[in-house]
Amino acid sequence: MNIRDMKITPIAVADPPVRNSSGVHEPYALRTIVELVGEDGLSGWGEITCVTDTVAELERVRDLVIGREALDLNRLRRDVTARLGNDPRAGARIFSALEVAAFDLAGQALGVPVCELLGGRARDRVPFSAYLFYKYAGGGGEHGDERADRWGEALTPRQLVAQAKDFVATHGFTSIKLKAGVFEPAIEIETMRQLRDAFGPAMPLRIDPNCAWTVATSIEIGTALAGTLEYFEDPTGGIDGMAAVQRGLLAAGVELPLATNMCVVRFEQIPPAVREDAVQVILGDHHFWGGLRAVVELGRICETFGIGMSMHSNSHLGVSLMAMVHLAAATPWLTYDCDTHYPWQDEADELLVGGKVPIVDGAIAVPDRPGLGIEVDRDALARGHERYLRVPYRDRRDDHEMRRKYDPAWVTRLPRW
Ligand code: GKR
Ligand code: MG
């Protein structure tokens, strides 16, 4: 299957004002949709985040893509990273979009699902966790394109529990993650305790403050939540910091796996992390580890070292979601439910024919259809691009949005507590 054309479409999708340690989400999340057109007219699709240089970087590798066989992926990766570097934010990210689209194309041409091209499915359904956020009122979008706020404000432990109940009732999630690092630690500890009281000990809970805490604060919070958490995600920054937190917890008699999608995001960071026993769970993400096969390989490495594995997410639509589903299906060593922001995205912005992919009993069924098993609605894609043209920013700036709408004096400080 020879690739004849590559189409690149930056889009904007409404995003509610959810909080994190850097600030708050802007009214739109920016994504880039990549379409690879094969010689017989089939189209394969990929999706990655969109920042200022994304379209230009994809254009810079166009000549490496056109005319190539869809499954000539080792050499495509070599050539793309030789040109753009292998940084998670550059070559690895650009290659991941191309690789997903190429697998989608090849899968359709061969009549097999992408997970079969990745080695075969290890599971038929992929479990996801409820991804909770502290949140201001509002449903995302702006300037006449405001969306209904189906969740409401969530700035207190009680409101977070209500949000969790809504997520669990709507999608049947069987694990819960809280994006933290937003309020004083005491409030976030109380939120976790109220979640534990509301859902009981059988519901796995995680907390992720994105490096908002010092080593000392992390040890204190980890100790306070010891019996409550299934894992503790990126409480503090860096491999050394995480290792210090783990040593402190062990010294306090607390056994709690530390998870990361921040201090181990590329292969060369695994050896120091293993040497220091800094992380016990890695959240893979094909968007920045360098594609689907890279994360399957990451799974083998995690298995070798006895490191647990989950999957990281950022605001995304159904193309990325289905890539994550095929990847998770083909990763035998996936030891925890995956993250996804998908429930936060408005149905109106979904690109897939048939609308949003259902999450039932907390999981998504792995499709049997060829490729990713999706069809993209070109009108929806065009609407997404029109929104993108109206959005005044080209990079995600949660701190900027925080100052613009909620706190003119806001400065992101990590760690803050
Ligand atoms: O969407 O605000 C967010 C998250 O904080 C996201 O940016 C993180 O990358 O979900 C992510 C995480 O687990 O750290
Ligand atoms: Mg995280």
Tab-separated table of C-alpha atoms and ligand atoms in Angstrom:
chain	number	residue	atom	x	y	z
A	1	MET	CA	0.000	0.000	0.000
A	2	ASN	CA	1.789	3.068	-1.270
A	3	ILE	CA	1.089	6.453	0.332
A	4	ARG	CA	0.052	8.968	-2.317
A	5	ASP	CA	-0.957	12.017	-0.293
A	6	MET	CA	-0.859	13.518	3.178
A	7	LYS	CA	-3.472	16.008	4.380
A	8	ILE	CA	-2.948	17.972	7.574
A	9	THR	CA	-5.873	19.643	9.319
A	10	PRO	CA	-5.466	21.598	12.550
A	11	ILE	CA	-8.723	21.703	14.493
A	12	ALA	CA	-10.109	23.166	17.717
A	13	VAL	CA	-12.468	21.320	20.049
A	14	ALA	CA	-14.371	22.847	22.949
A	15	ASP	CA	-12.772	22.107	26.306
A	16	PRO	CA	-14.319	22.864	29.707
A	17	PRO	CA	-12.447	25.043	32.252
A	18	VAL	CA	-10.857	22.226	34.241
A	19	ARG	CA	-7.996	22.943	36.632
A	20	ASN	CA	-4.513	21.577	37.051
A	21	SER	CA	-1.285	22.703	38.697
A	22	SER	CA	-0.413	24.995	35.777
A	23	GLY	CA	-3.755	26.817	35.614
A	24	VAL	CA	-6.903	25.982	33.707
A	25	HIS	CA	-7.781	24.592	30.303
A	26	GLU	CA	-8.478	27.131	27.582
A	27	PRO	CA	-11.940	27.182	25.940
A	28	TYR	CA	-10.624	25.062	23.061
A	29	ALA	CA	-8.068	22.282	22.879
A	30	LEU	CA	-6.069	22.203	19.646
A	31	ARG	CA	-5.488	18.956	17.765
A	32	THR	CA	-3.965	18.066	14.413
A	33	ILE	CA	-5.580	15.474	12.196
A	34	VAL	CA	-3.347	13.690	9.697
A	35	GLU	CA	-4.834	11.826	6.753
A	36	LEU	CA	-2.672	9.521	4.650
A	37	VAL	CA	-4.241	8.632	1.323
A	38	GLY	CA	-3.233	5.325	-0.229
A	39	GLU	CA	-2.850	4.449	-3.890
A	40	ASP	CA	-6.293	2.852	-4.015
A	41	GLY	CA	-7.984	5.891	-2.464
A	42	LEU	CA	-8.268	4.539	1.090
A	43	SER	CA	-7.560	7.005	3.903
A	44	GLY	CA	-5.732	6.331	7.179
A	45	TRP	CA	-6.085	8.747	10.108
A	46	GLY	CA	-3.882	9.986	12.943
A	47	GLU	CA	-4.390	12.629	15.645
A	48	ILE	CA	-1.886	14.529	17.772
A	49	THR	CA	-1.876	17.701	19.790
A	50	CYS	CA	-1.413	20.928	17.843
A	51	VAL	CA	1.151	23.541	18.791
A	52	THR	CA	2.628	26.395	16.769
A	53	ASP	CA	5.049	24.225	14.812
A	54	THR	CA	3.024	21.051	14.335
A	55	VAL	CA	1.759	21.710	10.828
A	56	ALA	CA	5.165	23.015	9.694
A	57	GLU	CA	6.904	19.961	11.172
A	58	LEU	CA	4.555	17.629	9.345
A	59	GLU	CA	5.217	19.592	6.156
A	60	ARG	CA	8.963	19.227	6.749
A	61	VAL	CA	8.661	15.449	6.490
A	62	ARG	CA	6.123	15.310	3.669
A	63	ASP	CA	8.716	14.128	1.159
A	64	LEU	CA	9.647	11.270	3.522
A	65	VAL	CA	6.036	10.106	3.638
A	66	ILE	CA	4.751	10.396	0.089
A	67	GLY	CA	5.604	7.426	-2.108
A	68	ARG	CA	6.487	5.209	0.865
A	69	GLU	CA	4.920	1.845	1.597
A	70	ALA	CA	2.565	2.235	4.565
A	71	LEU	CA	4.317	-0.468	6.612
A	72	ASP	CA	7.856	0.768	5.930
A	73	LEU	CA	7.731	2.171	9.447
A	74	ASN	CA	11.197	1.480	10.829
A	75	ARG	CA	12.781	3.466	8.031
A	76	LEU	CA	10.113	6.168	8.211
A	77	ARG	CA	10.850	6.570	11.911
A	78	ARG	CA	14.594	6.672	11.293
A	79	ASP	CA	14.175	9.334	8.607
A	80	VAL	CA	11.646	11.463	10.490
A	81	THR	CA	13.671	11.500	13.699
A	82	ALA	CA	16.884	12.166	11.752
A	83	ARG	CA	15.224	15.264	10.393
A	84	LEU	CA	13.234	16.452	13.428
A	85	GLY	CA	15.041	14.848	16.369
A	86	ASN	CA	13.532	12.269	18.699
A	87	ASP	CA	12.192	14.616	21.350
A	88	PRO	CA	8.724	13.675	22.704
A	89	ARG	CA	7.567	17.136	21.600
A	90	ALA	CA	9.054	16.976	18.081
A	91	GLY	CA	10.114	13.969	15.983
A	92	ALA	CA	8.578	11.323	18.251
A	93	ARG	CA	5.258	13.164	18.295
A	94	ILE	CA	5.176	13.799	14.549
A	95	PHE	CA	6.132	10.202	13.809
A	96	SER	CA	3.362	8.928	16.089
A	97	ALA	CA	0.676	10.669	14.006
A	98	LEU	CA	2.137	9.260	10.802
A	99	GLU	CA	2.516	5.781	12.246
A	100	VAL	CA	-1.091	5.613	13.485
A	101	ALA	CA	-2.397	6.821	10.109
A	102	ALA	CA	-0.131	4.361	8.263
A	103	PHE	CA	-1.357	1.450	10.414
A	104	ASP	CA	-4.954	2.530	9.840
A	105	LEU	CA	-4.321	2.610	6.094
A	106	ALA	CA	-2.470	-0.715	6.005
A	107	GLY	CA	-5.070	-2.372	8.219
A	108	GLN	CA	-7.858	-1.328	5.866
A	109	ALA	CA	-5.915	-2.494	2.827
A	110	LEU	CA	-5.208	-5.874	4.456
A	111	GLY	CA	-8.647	-6.206	6.050
A	112	VAL	CA	-7.309	-6.478	9.623
A	113	PRO	CA	-7.664	-4.306	12.738
A	114	VAL	CA	-4.626	-2.279	13.830
A	115	CYS	CA	-4.255	-4.325	17.034
A	116	GLU	CA	-3.626	-7.417	14.879
A	117	LEU	CA	-0.848	-5.563	13.042
A	118	LEU	CA	0.639	-4.766	16.450
A	119	GLY	CA	0.917	-8.418	17.339
A	120	GLY	CA	-2.639	-9.414	18.105
A	121	ARG	CA	-5.116	-8.560	20.780
A	122	ALA	CA	-4.362	-9.501	24.362
A	123	ARG	CA	-7.843	-8.325	25.427
A	124	ASP	CA	-11.218	-7.624	23.848
A	125	ARG	CA	-12.118	-4.599	25.923
A	126	VAL	CA	-9.936	-1.797	27.219
A	127	PRO	CA	-10.767	-0.427	30.687
A	128	PHE	CA	-10.461	3.300	31.352
A	129	SER	CA	-10.596	5.234	34.614
A	130	ALA	CA	-12.864	8.182	35.427
A	131	TYR	CA	-10.637	11.235	35.072
A	132	LEU	CA	-11.909	13.851	37.546
A	133	PHE	CA	-10.937	17.503	37.583
A	134	TYR	CA	-11.605	20.450	39.853
A	135	LYS	CA	-13.522	22.680	37.534
A	136	TYR	CA	-15.019	26.136	37.158
A	137	ALA	CA	-18.553	26.477	35.845
A	138	GLY	CA	-18.763	26.277	32.055
A	139	GLY	CA	-18.746	23.738	29.259
A	140	GLY	CA	-15.989	25.162	27.044
A	141	GLY	CA	-16.127	27.137	23.810
A	142	GLU	CA	-16.553	30.899	23.599
A	143	HIS	CA	-17.802	33.890	21.595
A	144	GLY	CA	-21.249	32.535	20.835
A	145	ASP	CA	-19.994	28.946	20.702
A	146	GLU	CA	-20.330	28.294	24.454
A	147	ARG	CA	-21.277	24.694	25.231
A	148	ALA	CA	-23.727	23.449	27.808
A	149	ASP	CA	-22.056	22.616	31.105
A	150	ARG	CA	-23.305	19.134	31.865
A	151	TRP	CA	-21.026	18.738	34.933
A	152	GLY	CA	-21.263	22.103	36.724
A	153	GLU	CA	-18.704	23.665	38.994
A	154	ALA	CA	-16.506	21.318	41.038
A	155	LEU	CA	-14.318	23.224	43.477
A	156	THR	CA	-15.020	21.409	46.742
A	157	PRO	CA	-14.597	17.799	47.872
A	158	ARG	CA	-18.383	17.383	47.870
A	159	GLN	CA	-18.695	18.678	44.301
A	160	LEU	CA	-15.886	16.337	43.218
A	161	VAL	CA	-17.738	13.376	44.675
A	162	ALA	CA	-20.830	14.455	42.716
A	163	GLN	CA	-18.704	14.652	39.555
A	164	ALA	CA	-17.323	11.183	40.257
A	165	LYS	CA	-20.829	9.777	40.739
A	166	ASP	CA	-21.895	11.302	37.445
A	167	PHE	CA	-18.870	9.793	35.615
A	168	VAL	CA	-19.442	6.380	37.160
A	169	ALA	CA	-23.190	6.423	36.512
A	170	THR	CA	-22.758	7.571	32.908
A	171	HIS	CA	-19.831	5.396	31.834
A	172	GLY	CA	-19.612	2.651	34.453
A	173	PHE	CA	-15.974	3.425	35.337
A	174	THR	CA	-14.420	1.038	37.838
A	175	SER	CA	-11.446	3.200	38.846
A	176	ILE	CA	-11.035	6.915	39.516
A	177	LYS	CA	-8.226	9.424	39.023
A	178	LEU	CA	-8.185	12.936	40.467
A	179	LYS	CA	-6.202	15.675	38.788
A	180	ALA	CA	-4.839	17.488	41.815
A	181	GLY	CA	-2.182	20.111	42.629
A	182	VAL	CA	-4.904	22.757	42.564
A	183	PHE	CA	-5.849	23.457	46.189
A	184	GLU	CA	-4.094	23.266	49.550
A	185	PRO	CA	-3.075	19.639	50.141
A	186	ALA	CA	-5.528	19.307	53.054
A	187	ILE	CA	-8.444	19.935	50.674
A	188	GLU	CA	-7.160	17.401	48.162
A	189	ILE	CA	-6.597	14.792	50.891
A	190	GLU	CA	-10.149	15.436	52.046
A	191	THR	CA	-11.393	15.014	48.459
A	192	MET	CA	-9.724	11.609	48.244
A	193	ARG	CA	-11.174	10.584	51.617
A	194	GLN	CA	-14.650	11.598	50.551
A	195	LEU	CA	-14.226	9.652	47.306
A	196	ARG	CA	-13.118	6.642	49.322
A	197	ASP	CA	-16.147	6.985	51.631
A	198	ALA	CA	-18.505	7.400	48.685
A	199	PHE	CA	-17.234	4.464	46.618
A	200	GLY	CA	-15.804	2.092	49.223
A	201	PRO	CA	-12.500	0.213	49.285
A	202	ALA	CA	-13.169	-1.778	46.094
A	203	MET	CA	-12.867	1.322	43.872
A	204	PRO	CA	-9.205	1.948	42.937
A	205	LEU	CA	-8.286	5.637	43.390
A	206	ARG	CA	-5.332	7.649	42.068
A	207	ILE	CA	-4.201	11.232	42.507
A	208	ASP	CA	-1.998	13.220	40.119
A	209	PRO	CA	-0.888	16.765	41.082
A	210	ASN	CA	1.585	17.138	38.167
A	211	CYS	CA	4.609	17.948	40.350
A	212	ALA	CA	2.826	20.492	42.548
A	213	TRP	CA	4.383	19.114	45.733
A	214	THR	CA	7.863	19.134	47.229
A	215	VAL	CA	9.447	15.831	48.200
A	216	ALA	CA	8.511	16.444	51.856
A	217	THR	CA	4.881	17.326	51.029
A	218	SER	CA	4.635	14.307	48.726
A	219	ILE	CA	5.808	11.991	51.508
A	220	GLU	CA	3.300	13.557	53.905
A	221	ILE	CA	0.423	13.219	51.458
A	222	GLY	CA	1.439	9.722	50.369
A	223	THR	CA	1.515	8.686	54.020
A	224	ALA	CA	-1.855	10.305	54.703
A	225	LEU	CA	-3.435	8.536	51.714
A	226	ALA	CA	-1.513	5.273	52.026
A	227	GLY	CA	-4.494	2.940	52.359
A	228	THR	CA	-6.581	4.959	49.907
A	229	LEU	CA	-4.529	4.990	46.698
A	230	GLU	CA	-3.749	2.329	44.099
A	231	TYR	CA	-0.911	4.562	42.891
A	232	PHE	CA	0.482	8.051	43.406
A	233	GLU	CA	1.166	9.886	40.139
A	234	ASP	CA	3.887	12.518	39.669
A	235	PRO	CA	3.593	14.069	43.128
A	236	THR	CA	6.958	15.766	42.591
A	237	GLY	CA	9.285	16.496	39.685
A	238	GLY	CA	12.207	14.519	38.279
A	239	ILE	CA	13.582	11.013	38.672
A	240	ASP	CA	15.660	12.042	41.697
A	241	GLY	CA	12.649	13.686	43.330
A	242	MET	CA	10.419	10.662	42.758
A	243	ALA	CA	13.146	8.354	44.088
A	244	ALA	CA	13.427	10.524	47.217
A	245	VAL	CA	9.650	10.335	47.707
A	246	GLN	CA	9.741	6.544	47.368
A	247	ARG	CA	12.589	6.262	49.888
A	248	GLY	CA	10.729	8.551	52.302
A	249	LEU	CA	7.536	6.534	52.004
A	250	LEU	CA	9.356	3.262	52.575
A	251	ALA	CA	11.129	4.758	55.596
A	252	ALA	CA	7.693	5.664	56.937
A	253	GLY	CA	6.547	2.078	56.374
A	254	VAL	CA	4.303	3.008	53.441
A	255	GLU	CA	4.211	0.830	50.343
A	256	LEU	CA	2.712	2.900	47.542
A	257	PRO	CA	3.605	2.634	43.837
A	258	LEU	CA	4.674	5.930	42.276
A	259	ALA	CA	3.479	6.489	38.716
A	260	THR	CA	4.663	8.900	36.058
A	261	ASN	CA	3.942	10.407	32.702
A	262	MET	CA	6.348	13.251	33.419
A	263	CYS	CA	9.781	12.082	34.548
A	264	VAL	CA	10.003	9.006	32.302
A	265	VAL	CA	8.784	9.951	28.837
A	266	ARG	CA	11.505	8.459	26.638
A	267	PHE	CA	13.446	5.223	26.565
A	268	GLU	CA	16.744	6.648	27.784
A	269	GLN	CA	15.052	7.747	31.018
A	270	ILE	CA	14.176	4.158	31.950
A	271	PRO	CA	17.673	3.025	33.109
A	272	PRO	CA	18.159	5.836	35.673
A	273	ALA	CA	14.559	5.428	36.863
A	274	VAL	CA	15.112	1.693	37.355
A	275	ARG	CA	18.475	2.217	39.049
A	276	GLU	CA	16.926	4.636	41.526
A	277	ASP	CA	13.654	2.699	41.863
A	278	ALA	CA	12.003	6.056	41.194
A	279	VAL	CA	8.779	4.833	39.555
A	280	GLN	CA	6.744	1.674	39.891
A	281	VAL	CA	4.185	2.506	37.184
A	282	ILE	CA	4.756	4.166	33.802
A	283	LEU	CA	1.897	5.746	31.880
A	284	GLY	CA	2.672	5.110	28.230
A	285	ASP	CA	1.399	7.449	25.549
A	286	HIS	CA	1.923	6.738	21.868
A	287	HIS	CA	1.685	10.466	21.110
A	288	PHE	CA	5.003	11.190	22.781
A	289	TRP	CA	6.788	7.860	23.169
A	290	GLY	CA	7.044	7.659	19.369
A	291	GLY	CA	4.038	5.680	18.241
A	292	LEU	CA	2.082	2.521	18.895
A	293	ARG	CA	4.929	0.052	18.479
A	294	ALA	CA	7.123	2.105	20.800
A	295	VAL	CA	4.553	1.741	23.574
A	296	VAL	CA	4.143	-2.000	22.943
A	297	GLU	CA	7.941	-2.183	23.352
A	298	LEU	CA	7.701	-0.055	26.476
A	299	GLY	CA	5.276	-2.658	27.834
A	300	ARG	CA	7.866	-5.411	27.381
A	301	ILE	CA	10.476	-3.338	29.171
A	302	CYS	CA	8.087	-2.581	32.045
A	303	GLU	CA	7.252	-6.274	32.288
A	304	THR	CA	10.958	-7.133	32.386
A	305	PHE	CA	11.563	-4.799	35.322
A	306	GLY	CA	8.274	-5.511	37.076
A	307	ILE	CA	7.101	-1.929	36.511
A	308	GLY	CA	3.326	-1.532	36.229
A	309	MET	CA	1.852	0.100	33.169
A	310	SER	CA	-1.058	2.396	32.458
A	311	MET	CA	-1.790	4.904	29.725
A	312	HIS	CA	-1.631	8.700	29.812
A	313	SER	CA	-4.043	11.053	28.089
A	314	ASN	CA	-4.559	14.654	27.078
A	315	SER	CA	-7.714	16.285	25.673
A	316	HIS	CA	-8.433	14.293	22.518
A	317	LEU	CA	-11.058	13.051	20.083
A	318	GLY	CA	-12.050	9.635	18.783
A	319	VAL	CA	-9.143	9.097	16.369
A	320	SER	CA	-6.663	9.198	19.249
A	321	LEU	CA	-9.052	7.259	21.453
A	322	MET	CA	-9.290	4.381	18.995
A	323	ALA	CA	-5.514	4.384	18.506
A	324	MET	CA	-5.220	4.071	22.309
A	325	VAL	CA	-7.776	1.252	22.311
A	326	HIS	CA	-5.905	-0.773	19.652
A	327	LEU	CA	-2.625	-0.103	21.437
A	328	ALA	CA	-3.973	-1.151	24.820
A	329	ALA	CA	-5.513	-4.243	23.221
A	330	ALA	CA	-2.102	-5.217	21.827
A	331	THR	CA	-0.146	-4.511	25.020
A	332	PRO	CA	-0.312	-7.644	27.191
A	333	TRP	CA	1.473	-5.927	30.077
A	334	LEU	CA	-1.120	-3.273	30.802
A	335	THR	CA	-1.613	-3.556	34.523
A	336	TYR	CA	-3.913	-0.601	35.270
A	337	ASP	CA	-6.946	1.049	33.677
A	338	CYS	CA	-5.982	3.703	31.105
A	339	ASP	CA	-6.570	7.439	31.434
A	340	THR	CA	-8.745	9.313	28.998
A	341	HIS	CA	-10.083	12.878	28.812
A	342	TYR	CA	-12.655	11.721	26.265
A	343	PRO	CA	-15.789	12.146	28.417
A	344	TRP	CA	-14.954	15.855	28.704
A	345	GLN	CA	-15.163	16.455	24.951
A	346	ASP	CA	-18.440	17.632	23.446
A	347	GLU	CA	-20.268	15.201	21.172
A	348	ALA	CA	-20.738	18.112	18.731
A	349	ASP	CA	-16.983	18.204	18.024
A	350	GLU	CA	-16.429	14.491	17.463
A	351	LEU	CA	-15.061	13.691	14.003
A	352	LEU	CA	-16.211	10.098	13.831
A	353	VAL	CA	-19.232	9.053	11.836
A	354	GLY	CA	-21.686	7.744	14.425
A	355	GLY	CA	-20.576	10.255	17.077
A	356	LYS	CA	-18.704	9.568	20.285
A	357	VAL	CA	-17.416	6.092	20.972
A	358	PRO	CA	-19.399	4.597	23.875
A	359	ILE	CA	-17.626	3.763	27.122
A	360	VAL	CA	-19.679	0.978	28.666
A	361	ASP	CA	-18.980	-0.552	32.089
A	362	GLY	CA	-15.833	1.593	32.125
A	363	ALA	CA	-14.391	0.041	28.981
A	364	ILE	CA	-14.297	0.311	25.199
A	365	ALA	CA	-14.767	-2.761	23.060
A	366	VAL	CA	-11.859	-3.436	20.679
A	367	PRO	CA	-13.314	-3.216	17.168
A	368	ASP	CA	-13.125	-6.089	14.680
A	369	ARG	CA	-13.295	-3.731	11.716
A	370	PRO	CA	-10.139	-3.197	9.610
A	371	GLY	CA	-7.662	-0.475	10.509
A	372	LEU	CA	-8.664	1.682	13.473
A	373	GLY	CA	-12.264	0.747	12.714
A	374	ILE	CA	-13.340	4.366	12.241
A	375	GLU	CA	-14.792	6.580	9.563
A	376	VAL	CA	-14.099	10.316	9.673
A	377	ASP	CA	-16.907	12.761	8.913
A	378	ARG	CA	-15.332	15.329	6.594
A	379	ASP	CA	-17.939	17.984	7.409
A	380	ALA	CA	-17.119	17.640	11.117
A	381	LEU	CA	-13.430	17.922	10.247
A	382	ALA	CA	-14.089	21.109	8.285
A	383	ARG	CA	-16.081	22.541	11.204
A	384	GLY	CA	-13.191	21.707	13.545
A	385	HIS	CA	-10.825	23.577	11.240
A	386	GLU	CA	-13.131	26.614	11.071
A	387	ARG	CA	-13.125	26.704	14.868
A	388	TYR	CA	-9.320	26.509	14.799
A	389	LEU	CA	-9.157	29.545	12.504
A	390	ARG	CA	-11.290	31.500	14.986
A	391	VAL	CA	-9.189	30.603	18.044
A	392	PRO	CA	-6.664	33.367	18.801
A	393	TYR	CA	-3.932	31.135	20.296
A	394	ARG	CA	-1.733	28.449	18.762
A	395	ASP	CA	-0.242	26.853	21.896
A	396	ARG	CA	-1.746	25.461	25.048
A	397	ARG	CA	-1.243	28.011	27.840
A	398	ASP	CA	-3.122	26.993	30.968
A	399	ASP	CA	-1.357	29.693	33.006
A	400	HIS	CA	-2.342	32.370	30.515
A	401	GLU	CA	-5.989	31.292	30.663
A	402	MET	CA	-5.869	31.326	34.443
A	403	ARG	CA	-4.709	34.957	34.427
A	404	ARG	CA	-7.105	35.955	31.658
A	405	LYS	CA	-10.258	34.652	33.293
A	406	TYR	CA	-9.809	33.843	36.962
A	407	ASP	CA	-6.734	35.274	38.680
A	408	PRO	CA	-4.732	38.122	37.084
A	409	ALA	CA	-1.912	37.482	39.574
A	410	TRP	CA	-1.567	33.771	38.765
A	411	VAL	CA	1.959	32.452	38.331
A	412	THR	CA	2.594	28.736	37.865
A	413	ARG	CA	4.989	27.520	40.527
A	414	LEU	CA	6.070	23.890	40.647
A	415	PRO	CA	6.311	22.745	43.329
A	416	ARG	CA	3.773	25.054	44.975
A	417	TRP	CA	3.343	23.255	48.291
B	1	GKR	O1	-5.429	17.884	31.020
B	1	GKR	O2	-4.836	19.244	32.579
B	1	GKR	C1	-4.721	18.188	31.994
B	1	GKR	C2	-3.724	17.175	32.468
B	1	GKR	O3	-3.022	17.683	33.554
B	1	GKR	C3	-2.785	16.769	31.360
B	1	GKR	O4	-2.221	17.914	30.773
B	1	GKR	C4	-1.692	15.849	31.818
B	1	GKR	O5	-0.750	15.708	30.803
B	1	GKR	O6	-3.379	14.136	31.982
B	1	GKR	C5	-2.103	14.444	32.099
B	1	GKR	C6	-1.413	13.771	33.239
B	1	GKR	O7	-1.812	12.695	33.622
B	1	GKR	O8	-0.435	14.311	33.753
B	2	MG	MG	-0.180	12.419	34.963
